[in-house]
Amino acid sequence: MSNSIKLTYQVSDDDFTRAGEASSNVKSKLKMMNVPPDAIRKVAISMYEGEINMVIHANGGTITVEISKDCITMVLADKGPGIKNIEQAMQAGFSTAPDNIRTLGFGAGMGLPNMKKYSDEMDIQTEIGVGTTVTMKVYIQ
Amino acid sequence: MTIKDISEILHAEVLCCEENITHEVHTACGSDMMSDVLAYVKNQSVLLTGLCNPQVVRTAEMMDIICIVFVRGKIPDEGMLELARERGIPLLSTKHRMFNACGLLYDKGLRGGDLK
């Protein structure tokens, strides 16, 4: 793994059944590249949470993943409604997901806190009515 | 115990990936909320759930869970079976409800794993 690899995924807007395809693809690529299992797990969980968020809240978006020798960087960009109050959104249990999402097993208000927990670095840029970009880094030990 | 033992204890039908049911499992979790599975599950290898949609299989995949047991007689559709087959995750279905299914497995030595 001397050079970095960049992967780009379009996350579709309304197909909940397909949510997670990008994360699944990244997970299997990292496995093939013999990335340590601990880093793979952190990437898989944080990216999957982010991907689900994009489908639930933001009509989909674009995910780019850059894999280098010592770090995996995920950038999840959407043109959704933006996050009104990041501090509130980061609280475990706070959710603005509609009820139908809860019947699908999500929307417990654990998405963003979990993304922060499983990534080594996380940055959120958001603007109301414009969109949100979440950047997460997982370091390969 | 093995996944095969689980199928016998719960009188569960093995719906796919029968070739993997000899795999050993030590810990399990039970939840209908995939949000909570993603947030709280650590190294558990079996997921018992009453939720039946493709995100259950995807959640298991992300968490390295190697077996899913659907309780209350839930039967996954062909799309879910296909996802599970691609990942080699056996899907089981039992008529037991969640509490009894967990209790029966606990009684035979399966545990919930450490609290984080």
PDB file of C-alpha atoms in Angstrom:
ATOM      1  CA  MET A   1       0.000   0.000   0.000  1.00  0.00           C
ATOM      2  CA  SER A   2       2.508   2.615  -1.034  1.00  0.00           C
ATOM      3  CA  ASN A   3       0.057   4.857  -2.859  1.00  0.00           C
ATOM      4  CA  SER A   4      -3.255   6.103  -1.593  1.00  0.00           C
ATOM      5  CA  ILE A   5      -6.476   4.857  -3.145  1.00  0.00           C
ATOM      6  CA  LYS A   6      -9.534   7.021  -3.585  1.00  0.00           C
ATOM      7  CA  LEU A   7     -13.036   5.570  -3.828  1.00  0.00           C
ATOM      8  CA  THR A   8     -16.225   7.511  -4.577  1.00  0.00           C
ATOM      9  CA  TYR A   9     -19.805   6.378  -3.918  1.00  0.00           C
ATOM     10  CA  GLN A  10     -23.163   7.947  -4.707  1.00  0.00           C
ATOM     11  CA  VAL A  11     -25.668   7.235  -1.953  1.00  0.00           C
ATOM     12  CA  SER A  12     -29.177   7.053  -3.377  1.00  0.00           C
ATOM     13  CA  ASP A  13     -31.825   9.258  -1.844  1.00  0.00           C
ATOM     14  CA  ASP A  14     -34.810   7.152  -1.040  1.00  0.00           C
ATOM     15  CA  ASP A  15     -33.880   3.485  -1.160  1.00  0.00           C
ATOM     16  CA  PHE A  16     -33.435   2.440   2.433  1.00  0.00           C
ATOM     17  CA  THR A  17     -32.958  -1.207   1.477  1.00  0.00           C
ATOM     18  CA  ARG A  18     -29.758  -0.297  -0.393  1.00  0.00           C
ATOM     19  CA  ALA A  19     -28.321   1.891   2.362  1.00  0.00           C
ATOM     20  CA  GLY A  20     -25.035   0.421   3.498  1.00  0.00           C
ATOM     21  CA  GLU A  21     -23.846  -0.789   0.091  1.00  0.00           C
ATOM     22  CA  ALA A  22     -20.977   1.703   0.035  1.00  0.00           C
ATOM     23  CA  SER A  23     -19.832   0.776   3.560  1.00  0.00           C
ATOM     24  CA  SER A  24     -20.054  -2.903   2.692  1.00  0.00           C
ATOM     25  CA  ASN A  25     -17.929  -2.347  -0.407  1.00  0.00           C
ATOM     26  CA  VAL A  26     -15.301  -0.396   1.534  1.00  0.00           C
ATOM     27  CA  LYS A  27     -15.190  -3.051   4.225  1.00  0.00           C
ATOM     28  CA  SER A  28     -14.467  -5.835   1.745  1.00  0.00           C
ATOM     29  CA  LYS A  29     -11.825  -3.711  -0.046  1.00  0.00           C
ATOM     30  CA  LEU A  30     -10.036  -3.018   3.263  1.00  0.00           C
ATOM     31  CA  LYS A  31     -10.116  -6.730   4.073  1.00  0.00           C
ATOM     32  CA  MET A  32      -8.512  -7.554   0.730  1.00  0.00           C
ATOM     33  CA  MET A  33      -5.843  -4.941   1.430  1.00  0.00           C
ATOM     34  CA  ASN A  34      -5.050  -6.648   4.739  1.00  0.00           C
ATOM     35  CA  VAL A  35      -5.830  -3.564   6.815  1.00  0.00           C
ATOM     36  CA  PRO A  36      -5.852  -4.521  10.540  1.00  0.00           C
ATOM     37  CA  PRO A  37      -9.309  -5.771  11.677  1.00  0.00           C
ATOM     38  CA  ASP A  38      -9.628  -3.122  14.396  1.00  0.00           C
ATOM     39  CA  ALA A  39      -9.301  -0.288  11.856  1.00  0.00           C
ATOM     40  CA  ILE A  40     -11.685  -2.041   9.435  1.00  0.00           C
ATOM     41  CA  ARG A  41     -14.308  -2.325  12.159  1.00  0.00           C
ATOM     42  CA  LYS A  42     -13.985   1.346  13.075  1.00  0.00           C
ATOM     43  CA  VAL A  43     -14.313   2.412   9.440  1.00  0.00           C
ATOM     44  CA  ALA A  44     -17.224   0.045   8.751  1.00  0.00           C
ATOM     45  CA  ILE A  45     -19.313   1.172  11.721  1.00  0.00           C
ATOM     46  CA  SER A  46     -18.661   4.910  11.453  1.00  0.00           C
ATOM     47  CA  MET A  47     -19.205   4.967   7.688  1.00  0.00           C
ATOM     48  CA  TYR A  48     -22.342   2.823   7.861  1.00  0.00           C
ATOM     49  CA  GLU A  49     -23.875   5.141  10.481  1.00  0.00           C
ATOM     50  CA  GLY A  50     -23.040   8.100   8.261  1.00  0.00           C
ATOM     51  CA  GLU A  51     -24.478   6.412   5.197  1.00  0.00           C
ATOM     52  CA  ILE A  52     -27.716   5.612   7.029  1.00  0.00           C
ATOM     53  CA  ASN A  53     -27.892   9.252   8.205  1.00  0.00           C
ATOM     54  CA  MET A  54     -27.556  10.474   4.616  1.00  0.00           C
ATOM     55  CA  VAL A  55     -30.490   8.318   3.522  1.00  0.00           C
ATOM     56  CA  ILE A  56     -32.681   9.220   6.515  1.00  0.00           C
ATOM     57  CA  HIS A  57     -32.013  12.945   6.720  1.00  0.00           C
ATOM     58  CA  ALA A  58     -30.406  14.282   3.585  1.00  0.00           C
ATOM     59  CA  ASN A  59     -31.779  12.655   0.409  1.00  0.00           C
ATOM     60  CA  GLY A  60     -28.499  10.845  -0.136  1.00  0.00           C
ATOM     61  CA  GLY A  61     -25.176  12.334  -1.169  1.00  0.00           C
ATOM     62  CA  THR A  62     -21.600  11.467  -2.024  1.00  0.00           C
ATOM     63  CA  ILE A  63     -19.033   9.559  -0.004  1.00  0.00           C
ATOM     64  CA  THR A  64     -15.339   9.625  -0.832  1.00  0.00           C
ATOM     65  CA  VAL A  65     -12.937   7.324   0.942  1.00  0.00           C
ATOM     66  CA  GLU A  66      -9.197   7.782   0.764  1.00  0.00           C
ATOM     67  CA  ILE A  67      -7.056   4.892   1.914  1.00  0.00           C
ATOM     68  CA  SER A  68      -3.405   5.626   2.543  1.00  0.00           C
ATOM     69  CA  LYS A  69      -0.687   3.685   4.357  1.00  0.00           C
ATOM     70  CA  ASP A  70      -1.466   5.084   7.784  1.00  0.00           C
ATOM     71  CA  CYS A  71      -4.949   6.594   7.584  1.00  0.00           C
ATOM     72  CA  ILE A  72      -8.422   6.111   6.139  1.00  0.00           C
ATOM     73  CA  THR A  73     -10.313   9.341   5.470  1.00  0.00           C
ATOM     74  CA  MET A  74     -14.062   9.331   4.838  1.00  0.00           C
ATOM     75  CA  VAL A  75     -15.831  12.432   3.537  1.00  0.00           C
ATOM     76  CA  LEU A  76     -19.630  12.255   3.531  1.00  0.00           C
ATOM     77  CA  ALA A  77     -21.166  15.222   1.730  1.00  0.00           C
ATOM     78  CA  ASP A  78     -24.875  15.866   1.297  1.00  0.00           C
ATOM     79  CA  LYS A  79     -27.122  18.662   0.082  1.00  0.00           C
ATOM     80  CA  GLY A  80     -29.671  18.029   2.813  1.00  0.00           C
ATOM     81  CA  PRO A  81     -31.326  20.424   5.233  1.00  0.00           C
ATOM     82  CA  GLY A  82     -28.241  20.920   7.430  1.00  0.00           C
ATOM     83  CA  ILE A  83     -27.974  20.341  11.179  1.00  0.00           C
ATOM     84  CA  LYS A  84     -29.635  23.068  13.277  1.00  0.00           C
ATOM     85  CA  ASN A  85     -27.779  22.402  16.501  1.00  0.00           C
ATOM     86  CA  ILE A  86     -24.673  20.217  16.317  1.00  0.00           C
ATOM     87  CA  GLU A  87     -24.249  20.071  20.093  1.00  0.00           C
ATOM     88  CA  GLN A  88     -27.781  18.702  20.461  1.00  0.00           C
ATOM     89  CA  ALA A  89     -27.315  16.272  17.560  1.00  0.00           C
ATOM     90  CA  MET A  90     -24.187  14.913  19.236  1.00  0.00           C
ATOM     91  CA  GLN A  91     -26.104  13.971  22.385  1.00  0.00           C
ATOM     92  CA  ALA A  92     -26.818  10.252  22.671  1.00  0.00           C
ATOM     93  CA  GLY A  93     -30.553   9.686  22.334  1.00  0.00           C
ATOM     94  CA  PHE A  94     -31.414  12.958  20.577  1.00  0.00           C
ATOM     95  CA  SER A  95     -33.086  12.206  17.263  1.00  0.00           C
ATOM     96  CA  THR A  96     -35.037  14.070  14.595  1.00  0.00           C
ATOM     97  CA  ALA A  97     -35.653  10.910  12.556  1.00  0.00           C
ATOM     98  CA  PRO A  98     -39.283  10.320  11.541  1.00  0.00           C
ATOM     99  CA  ASP A  99     -41.231   7.503  13.236  1.00  0.00           C
ATOM    100  CA  ASN A 100     -41.207   5.281  10.157  1.00  0.00           C
ATOM    101  CA  ILE A 101     -37.397   5.128  10.450  1.00  0.00           C
ATOM    102  CA  ARG A 102     -37.699   3.772  13.995  1.00  0.00           C
ATOM    103  CA  THR A 103     -39.858   0.930  12.748  1.00  0.00           C
ATOM    104  CA  LEU A 104     -36.928   0.078  10.464  1.00  0.00           C
ATOM    105  CA  GLY A 105     -34.598  -0.220  13.469  1.00  0.00           C
ATOM    106  CA  PHE A 106     -32.887   3.170  13.312  1.00  0.00           C
ATOM    107  CA  GLY A 107     -33.417   6.686  14.645  1.00  0.00           C
ATOM    108  CA  ALA A 108     -32.403   6.089  18.276  1.00  0.00           C
ATOM    109  CA  GLY A 109     -30.219   9.171  18.274  1.00  0.00           C
ATOM    110  CA  MET A 110     -26.991   7.181  18.350  1.00  0.00           C
ATOM    111  CA  GLY A 111     -25.705   7.868  14.836  1.00  0.00           C
ATOM    112  CA  LEU A 112     -23.478  10.929  15.272  1.00  0.00           C
ATOM    113  CA  PRO A 113     -22.249   9.966  18.784  1.00  0.00           C
ATOM    114  CA  ASN A 114     -21.337   6.561  17.423  1.00  0.00           C
ATOM    115  CA  MET A 115     -19.531   8.051  14.432  1.00  0.00           C
ATOM    116  CA  LYS A 116     -17.461  10.145  16.832  1.00  0.00           C
ATOM    117  CA  LYS A 117     -16.790   7.138  19.052  1.00  0.00           C
ATOM    118  CA  TYR A 118     -15.547   4.886  16.267  1.00  0.00           C
ATOM    119  CA  SER A 119     -13.524   7.458  14.317  1.00  0.00           C
ATOM    120  CA  ASP A 120     -10.238   8.905  15.549  1.00  0.00           C
ATOM    121  CA  GLU A 121     -11.117  12.370  14.268  1.00  0.00           C
ATOM    122  CA  MET A 122     -14.437  13.831  13.172  1.00  0.00           C
ATOM    123  CA  ASP A 123     -15.323  17.225  11.765  1.00  0.00           C
ATOM    124  CA  ILE A 124     -18.798  18.469  10.820  1.00  0.00           C
ATOM    125  CA  GLN A 125     -19.393  21.418   8.495  1.00  0.00           C
ATOM    126  CA  THR A 126     -23.048  22.263   8.101  1.00  0.00           C
ATOM    127  CA  GLU A 127     -25.217  25.059   6.760  1.00  0.00           C
ATOM    128  CA  ILE A 128     -28.995  25.225   7.007  1.00  0.00           C
ATOM    129  CA  GLY A 129     -30.605  24.704   3.613  1.00  0.00           C
ATOM    130  CA  VAL A 130     -27.258  23.995   1.946  1.00  0.00           C
ATOM    131  CA  GLY A 131     -25.999  20.682   3.325  1.00  0.00           C
ATOM    132  CA  THR A 132     -23.611  18.904   5.632  1.00  0.00           C
ATOM    133  CA  THR A 133     -20.126  17.506   5.172  1.00  0.00           C
ATOM    134  CA  VAL A 134     -18.808  15.073   7.763  1.00  0.00           C
ATOM    135  CA  THR A 135     -15.124  14.164   7.608  1.00  0.00           C
ATOM    136  CA  MET A 136     -13.904  11.192   9.638  1.00  0.00           C
ATOM    137  CA  LYS A 137     -10.410   9.766   9.977  1.00  0.00           C
ATOM    138  CA  VAL A 138      -9.377   6.352  11.224  1.00  0.00           C
ATOM    139  CA  TYR A 139      -5.649   5.835  11.779  1.00  0.00           C
ATOM    140  CA  ILE A 140      -4.054   2.509  10.974  1.00  0.00           C
ATOM    141  CA  GLN A 141      -1.884   1.542  13.920  1.00  0.00           C
TER     142      GLN A 141
ATOM    143  CA  MET B   1     -21.626 -23.744  21.484  1.00  0.00           C
ATOM    144  CA  THR B   2     -21.992 -23.834  17.725  1.00  0.00           C
ATOM    145  CA  ILE B   3     -24.608 -22.250  15.454  1.00  0.00           C
ATOM    146  CA  LYS B   4     -25.956 -25.772  14.966  1.00  0.00           C
ATOM    147  CA  ASP B   5     -26.465 -26.053  18.746  1.00  0.00           C
ATOM    148  CA  ILE B   6     -28.414 -22.773  18.664  1.00  0.00           C
ATOM    149  CA  SER B   7     -30.693 -24.102  15.940  1.00  0.00           C
ATOM    150  CA  GLU B   8     -31.386 -27.206  18.030  1.00  0.00           C
ATOM    151  CA  ILE B   9     -31.931 -25.375  21.330  1.00  0.00           C
ATOM    152  CA  LEU B  10     -34.369 -22.926  19.704  1.00  0.00           C
ATOM    153  CA  HIS B  11     -35.919 -25.464  17.292  1.00  0.00           C
ATOM    154  CA  ALA B  12     -34.907 -22.941  14.668  1.00  0.00           C
ATOM    155  CA  GLU B  13     -34.878 -23.448  10.951  1.00  0.00           C
ATOM    156  CA  VAL B  14     -31.551 -22.737   9.229  1.00  0.00           C
ATOM    157  CA  LEU B  15     -32.497 -20.659   6.185  1.00  0.00           C
ATOM    158  CA  CYS B  16     -29.118 -20.251   4.533  1.00  0.00           C
ATOM    159  CA  CYS B  17     -25.350 -20.818   4.795  1.00  0.00           C
ATOM    160  CA  GLU B  18     -25.719 -24.257   6.338  1.00  0.00           C
ATOM    161  CA  GLU B  19     -22.036 -24.825   5.533  1.00  0.00           C
ATOM    162  CA  ASN B  20     -21.132 -22.356   8.298  1.00  0.00           C
ATOM    163  CA  ILE B  21     -23.219 -23.717  11.168  1.00  0.00           C
ATOM    164  CA  THR B  22     -20.348 -25.605  12.745  1.00  0.00           C
ATOM    165  CA  HIS B  23     -18.751 -22.246  13.683  1.00  0.00           C
ATOM    166  CA  GLU B  24     -18.298 -21.649  17.416  1.00  0.00           C
ATOM    167  CA  VAL B  25     -20.073 -18.763  19.130  1.00  0.00           C
ATOM    168  CA  HIS B  26     -19.503 -17.497  22.667  1.00  0.00           C
ATOM    169  CA  THR B  27     -21.608 -14.378  23.104  1.00  0.00           C
ATOM    170  CA  ALA B  28     -24.886 -12.984  21.797  1.00  0.00           C
ATOM    171  CA  CYS B  29     -27.048  -9.869  21.855  1.00  0.00           C
ATOM    172  CA  GLY B  30     -30.791  -9.358  21.428  1.00  0.00           C
ATOM    173  CA  SER B  31     -32.287  -6.160  20.006  1.00  0.00           C
ATOM    174  CA  ASP B  32     -34.861  -4.857  17.556  1.00  0.00           C
ATOM    175  CA  MET B  33     -33.019  -1.536  17.277  1.00  0.00           C
ATOM    176  CA  MET B  34     -30.059  -1.678  14.907  1.00  0.00           C
ATOM    177  CA  SER B  35     -29.018   1.770  16.217  1.00  0.00           C
ATOM    178  CA  ASP B  36     -28.425   0.163  19.606  1.00  0.00           C
ATOM    179  CA  VAL B  37     -26.648  -2.849  18.140  1.00  0.00           C
ATOM    180  CA  LEU B  38     -24.240  -0.474  16.391  1.00  0.00           C
ATOM    181  CA  ALA B  39     -23.767   1.589  19.542  1.00  0.00           C
ATOM    182  CA  TYR B  40     -23.536  -1.030  22.272  1.00  0.00           C
ATOM    183  CA  VAL B  41     -22.484  -4.351  20.805  1.00  0.00           C
ATOM    184  CA  LYS B  42     -18.811  -5.167  21.190  1.00  0.00           C
ATOM    185  CA  ASN B  43     -17.677  -8.629  20.162  1.00  0.00           C
ATOM    186  CA  GLN B  44     -20.901 -10.583  20.218  1.00  0.00           C
ATOM    187  CA  SER B  45     -21.153 -13.130  17.482  1.00  0.00           C
ATOM    188  CA  VAL B  46     -24.908 -13.835  17.434  1.00  0.00           C
ATOM    189  CA  LEU B  47     -27.736 -11.329  16.965  1.00  0.00           C
ATOM    190  CA  LEU B  48     -31.271 -12.242  18.014  1.00  0.00           C
ATOM    191  CA  THR B  49     -33.861  -9.861  16.574  1.00  0.00           C
ATOM    192  CA  GLY B  50     -37.516  -9.478  15.717  1.00  0.00           C
ATOM    193  CA  LEU B  51     -36.684  -6.875  13.076  1.00  0.00           C
ATOM    194  CA  CYS B  52     -36.730  -8.249   9.564  1.00  0.00           C
ATOM    195  CA  ASN B  53     -35.215  -5.998   6.898  1.00  0.00           C
ATOM    196  CA  PRO B  54     -31.962  -5.905   4.878  1.00  0.00           C
ATOM    197  CA  GLN B  55     -30.329  -3.492   7.328  1.00  0.00           C
ATOM    198  CA  VAL B  56     -30.259  -6.285   9.915  1.00  0.00           C
ATOM    199  CA  VAL B  57     -27.894  -8.246   7.669  1.00  0.00           C
ATOM    200  CA  ARG B  58     -25.842  -5.124   6.915  1.00  0.00           C
ATOM    201  CA  THR B  59     -25.594  -4.258  10.613  1.00  0.00           C
ATOM    202  CA  ALA B  60     -24.411  -7.802  11.351  1.00  0.00           C
ATOM    203  CA  GLU B  61     -21.831  -7.489   8.593  1.00  0.00           C
ATOM    204  CA  MET B  62     -20.444  -4.214   9.983  1.00  0.00           C
ATOM    205  CA  MET B  63     -20.280  -5.642  13.517  1.00  0.00           C
ATOM    206  CA  ASP B  64     -18.654  -8.945  12.457  1.00  0.00           C
ATOM    207  CA  ILE B  65     -21.683 -10.856  13.765  1.00  0.00           C
ATOM    208  CA  ILE B  66     -21.598 -14.350  12.285  1.00  0.00           C
ATOM    209  CA  CYS B  67     -25.187 -15.553  12.861  1.00  0.00           C
ATOM    210  CA  ILE B  68     -28.633 -13.920  12.966  1.00  0.00           C
ATOM    211  CA  VAL B  69     -31.634 -15.509  14.699  1.00  0.00           C
ATOM    212  CA  PHE B  70     -35.051 -14.107  13.805  1.00  0.00           C
ATOM    213  CA  VAL B  71     -37.463 -14.536  16.706  1.00  0.00           C
ATOM    214  CA  ARG B  72     -41.283 -14.611  16.744  1.00  0.00           C
ATOM    215  CA  GLY B  73     -41.295 -16.704  13.563  1.00  0.00           C
ATOM    216  CA  LYS B  74     -40.043 -13.891  11.311  1.00  0.00           C
ATOM    217  CA  ILE B  75     -38.882 -15.101   7.909  1.00  0.00           C
ATOM    218  CA  PRO B  76     -36.455 -12.968   5.873  1.00  0.00           C
ATOM    219  CA  ASP B  77     -37.256 -12.357   2.202  1.00  0.00           C
ATOM    220  CA  GLU B  78     -35.175 -13.523  -0.739  1.00  0.00           C
ATOM    221  CA  GLY B  79     -33.258 -10.224  -0.932  1.00  0.00           C
ATOM    222  CA  MET B  80     -32.099 -10.629   2.669  1.00  0.00           C
ATOM    223  CA  LEU B  81     -31.177 -14.271   2.116  1.00  0.00           C
ATOM    224  CA  GLU B  82     -29.105 -13.233  -0.889  1.00  0.00           C
ATOM    225  CA  LEU B  83     -27.267 -10.573   1.133  1.00  0.00           C
ATOM    226  CA  ALA B  84     -26.588 -13.114   3.875  1.00  0.00           C
ATOM    227  CA  ARG B  85     -25.384 -15.761   1.406  1.00  0.00           C
ATOM    228  CA  GLU B  86     -22.917 -13.295  -0.141  1.00  0.00           C
ATOM    229  CA  ARG B  87     -21.476 -12.710   3.326  1.00  0.00           C
ATOM    230  CA  GLY B  88     -21.705 -16.302   4.566  1.00  0.00           C
ATOM    231  CA  ILE B  89     -23.932 -15.371   7.526  1.00  0.00           C
ATOM    232  CA  PRO B  90     -26.378 -18.153   8.510  1.00  0.00           C
ATOM    233  CA  LEU B  91     -29.927 -16.861   9.069  1.00  0.00           C
ATOM    234  CA  LEU B  92     -32.077 -18.818  11.521  1.00  0.00           C
ATOM    235  CA  SER B  93     -35.766 -18.470  12.319  1.00  0.00           C
ATOM    236  CA  THR B  94     -37.380 -19.579  15.577  1.00  0.00           C
ATOM    237  CA  LYS B  95     -40.971 -19.368  16.752  1.00  0.00           C
ATOM    238  CA  HIS B  96     -39.799 -18.442  20.270  1.00  0.00           C
ATOM    239  CA  ARG B  97     -40.272 -14.854  21.370  1.00  0.00           C
ATOM    240  CA  MET B  98     -37.243 -12.752  22.224  1.00  0.00           C
ATOM    241  CA  PHE B  99     -37.227 -13.273  26.004  1.00  0.00           C
ATOM    242  CA  ASN B 100     -37.566 -17.029  25.832  1.00  0.00           C
ATOM    243  CA  ALA B 101     -35.097 -17.393  22.990  1.00  0.00           C
ATOM    244  CA  CYS B 102     -32.441 -15.439  24.922  1.00  0.00           C
ATOM    245  CA  GLY B 103     -33.256 -17.347  28.118  1.00  0.00           C
ATOM    246  CA  LEU B 104     -32.953 -20.756  26.497  1.00  0.00           C
ATOM    247  CA  LEU B 105     -29.546 -19.903  25.058  1.00  0.00           C
ATOM    248  CA  TYR B 106     -28.348 -18.360  28.340  1.00  0.00           C
ATOM    249  CA  ASP B 107     -29.423 -21.493  30.168  1.00  0.00           C
ATOM    250  CA  LYS B 108     -27.187 -23.541  27.872  1.00  0.00           C
ATOM    251  CA  GLY B 109     -24.162 -21.342  28.510  1.00  0.00           C
ATOM    252  CA  LEU B 110     -24.312 -18.569  25.910  1.00  0.00           C
ATOM    253  CA  ARG B 111     -23.541 -15.168  27.469  1.00  0.00           C
ATOM    254  CA  GLY B 112     -24.058 -11.528  26.641  1.00  0.00           C
ATOM    255  CA  GLY B 113     -20.452 -10.430  26.820  1.00  0.00           C
ATOM    256  CA  ASP B 114     -18.893  -7.591  28.797  1.00  0.00           C
ATOM    257  CA  LEU B 115     -20.482  -4.253  29.467  1.00  0.00           C
ATOM    258  CA  LYS B 116     -18.487  -1.466  27.891  1.00  0.00           C
TER     259      LYS B 116
END
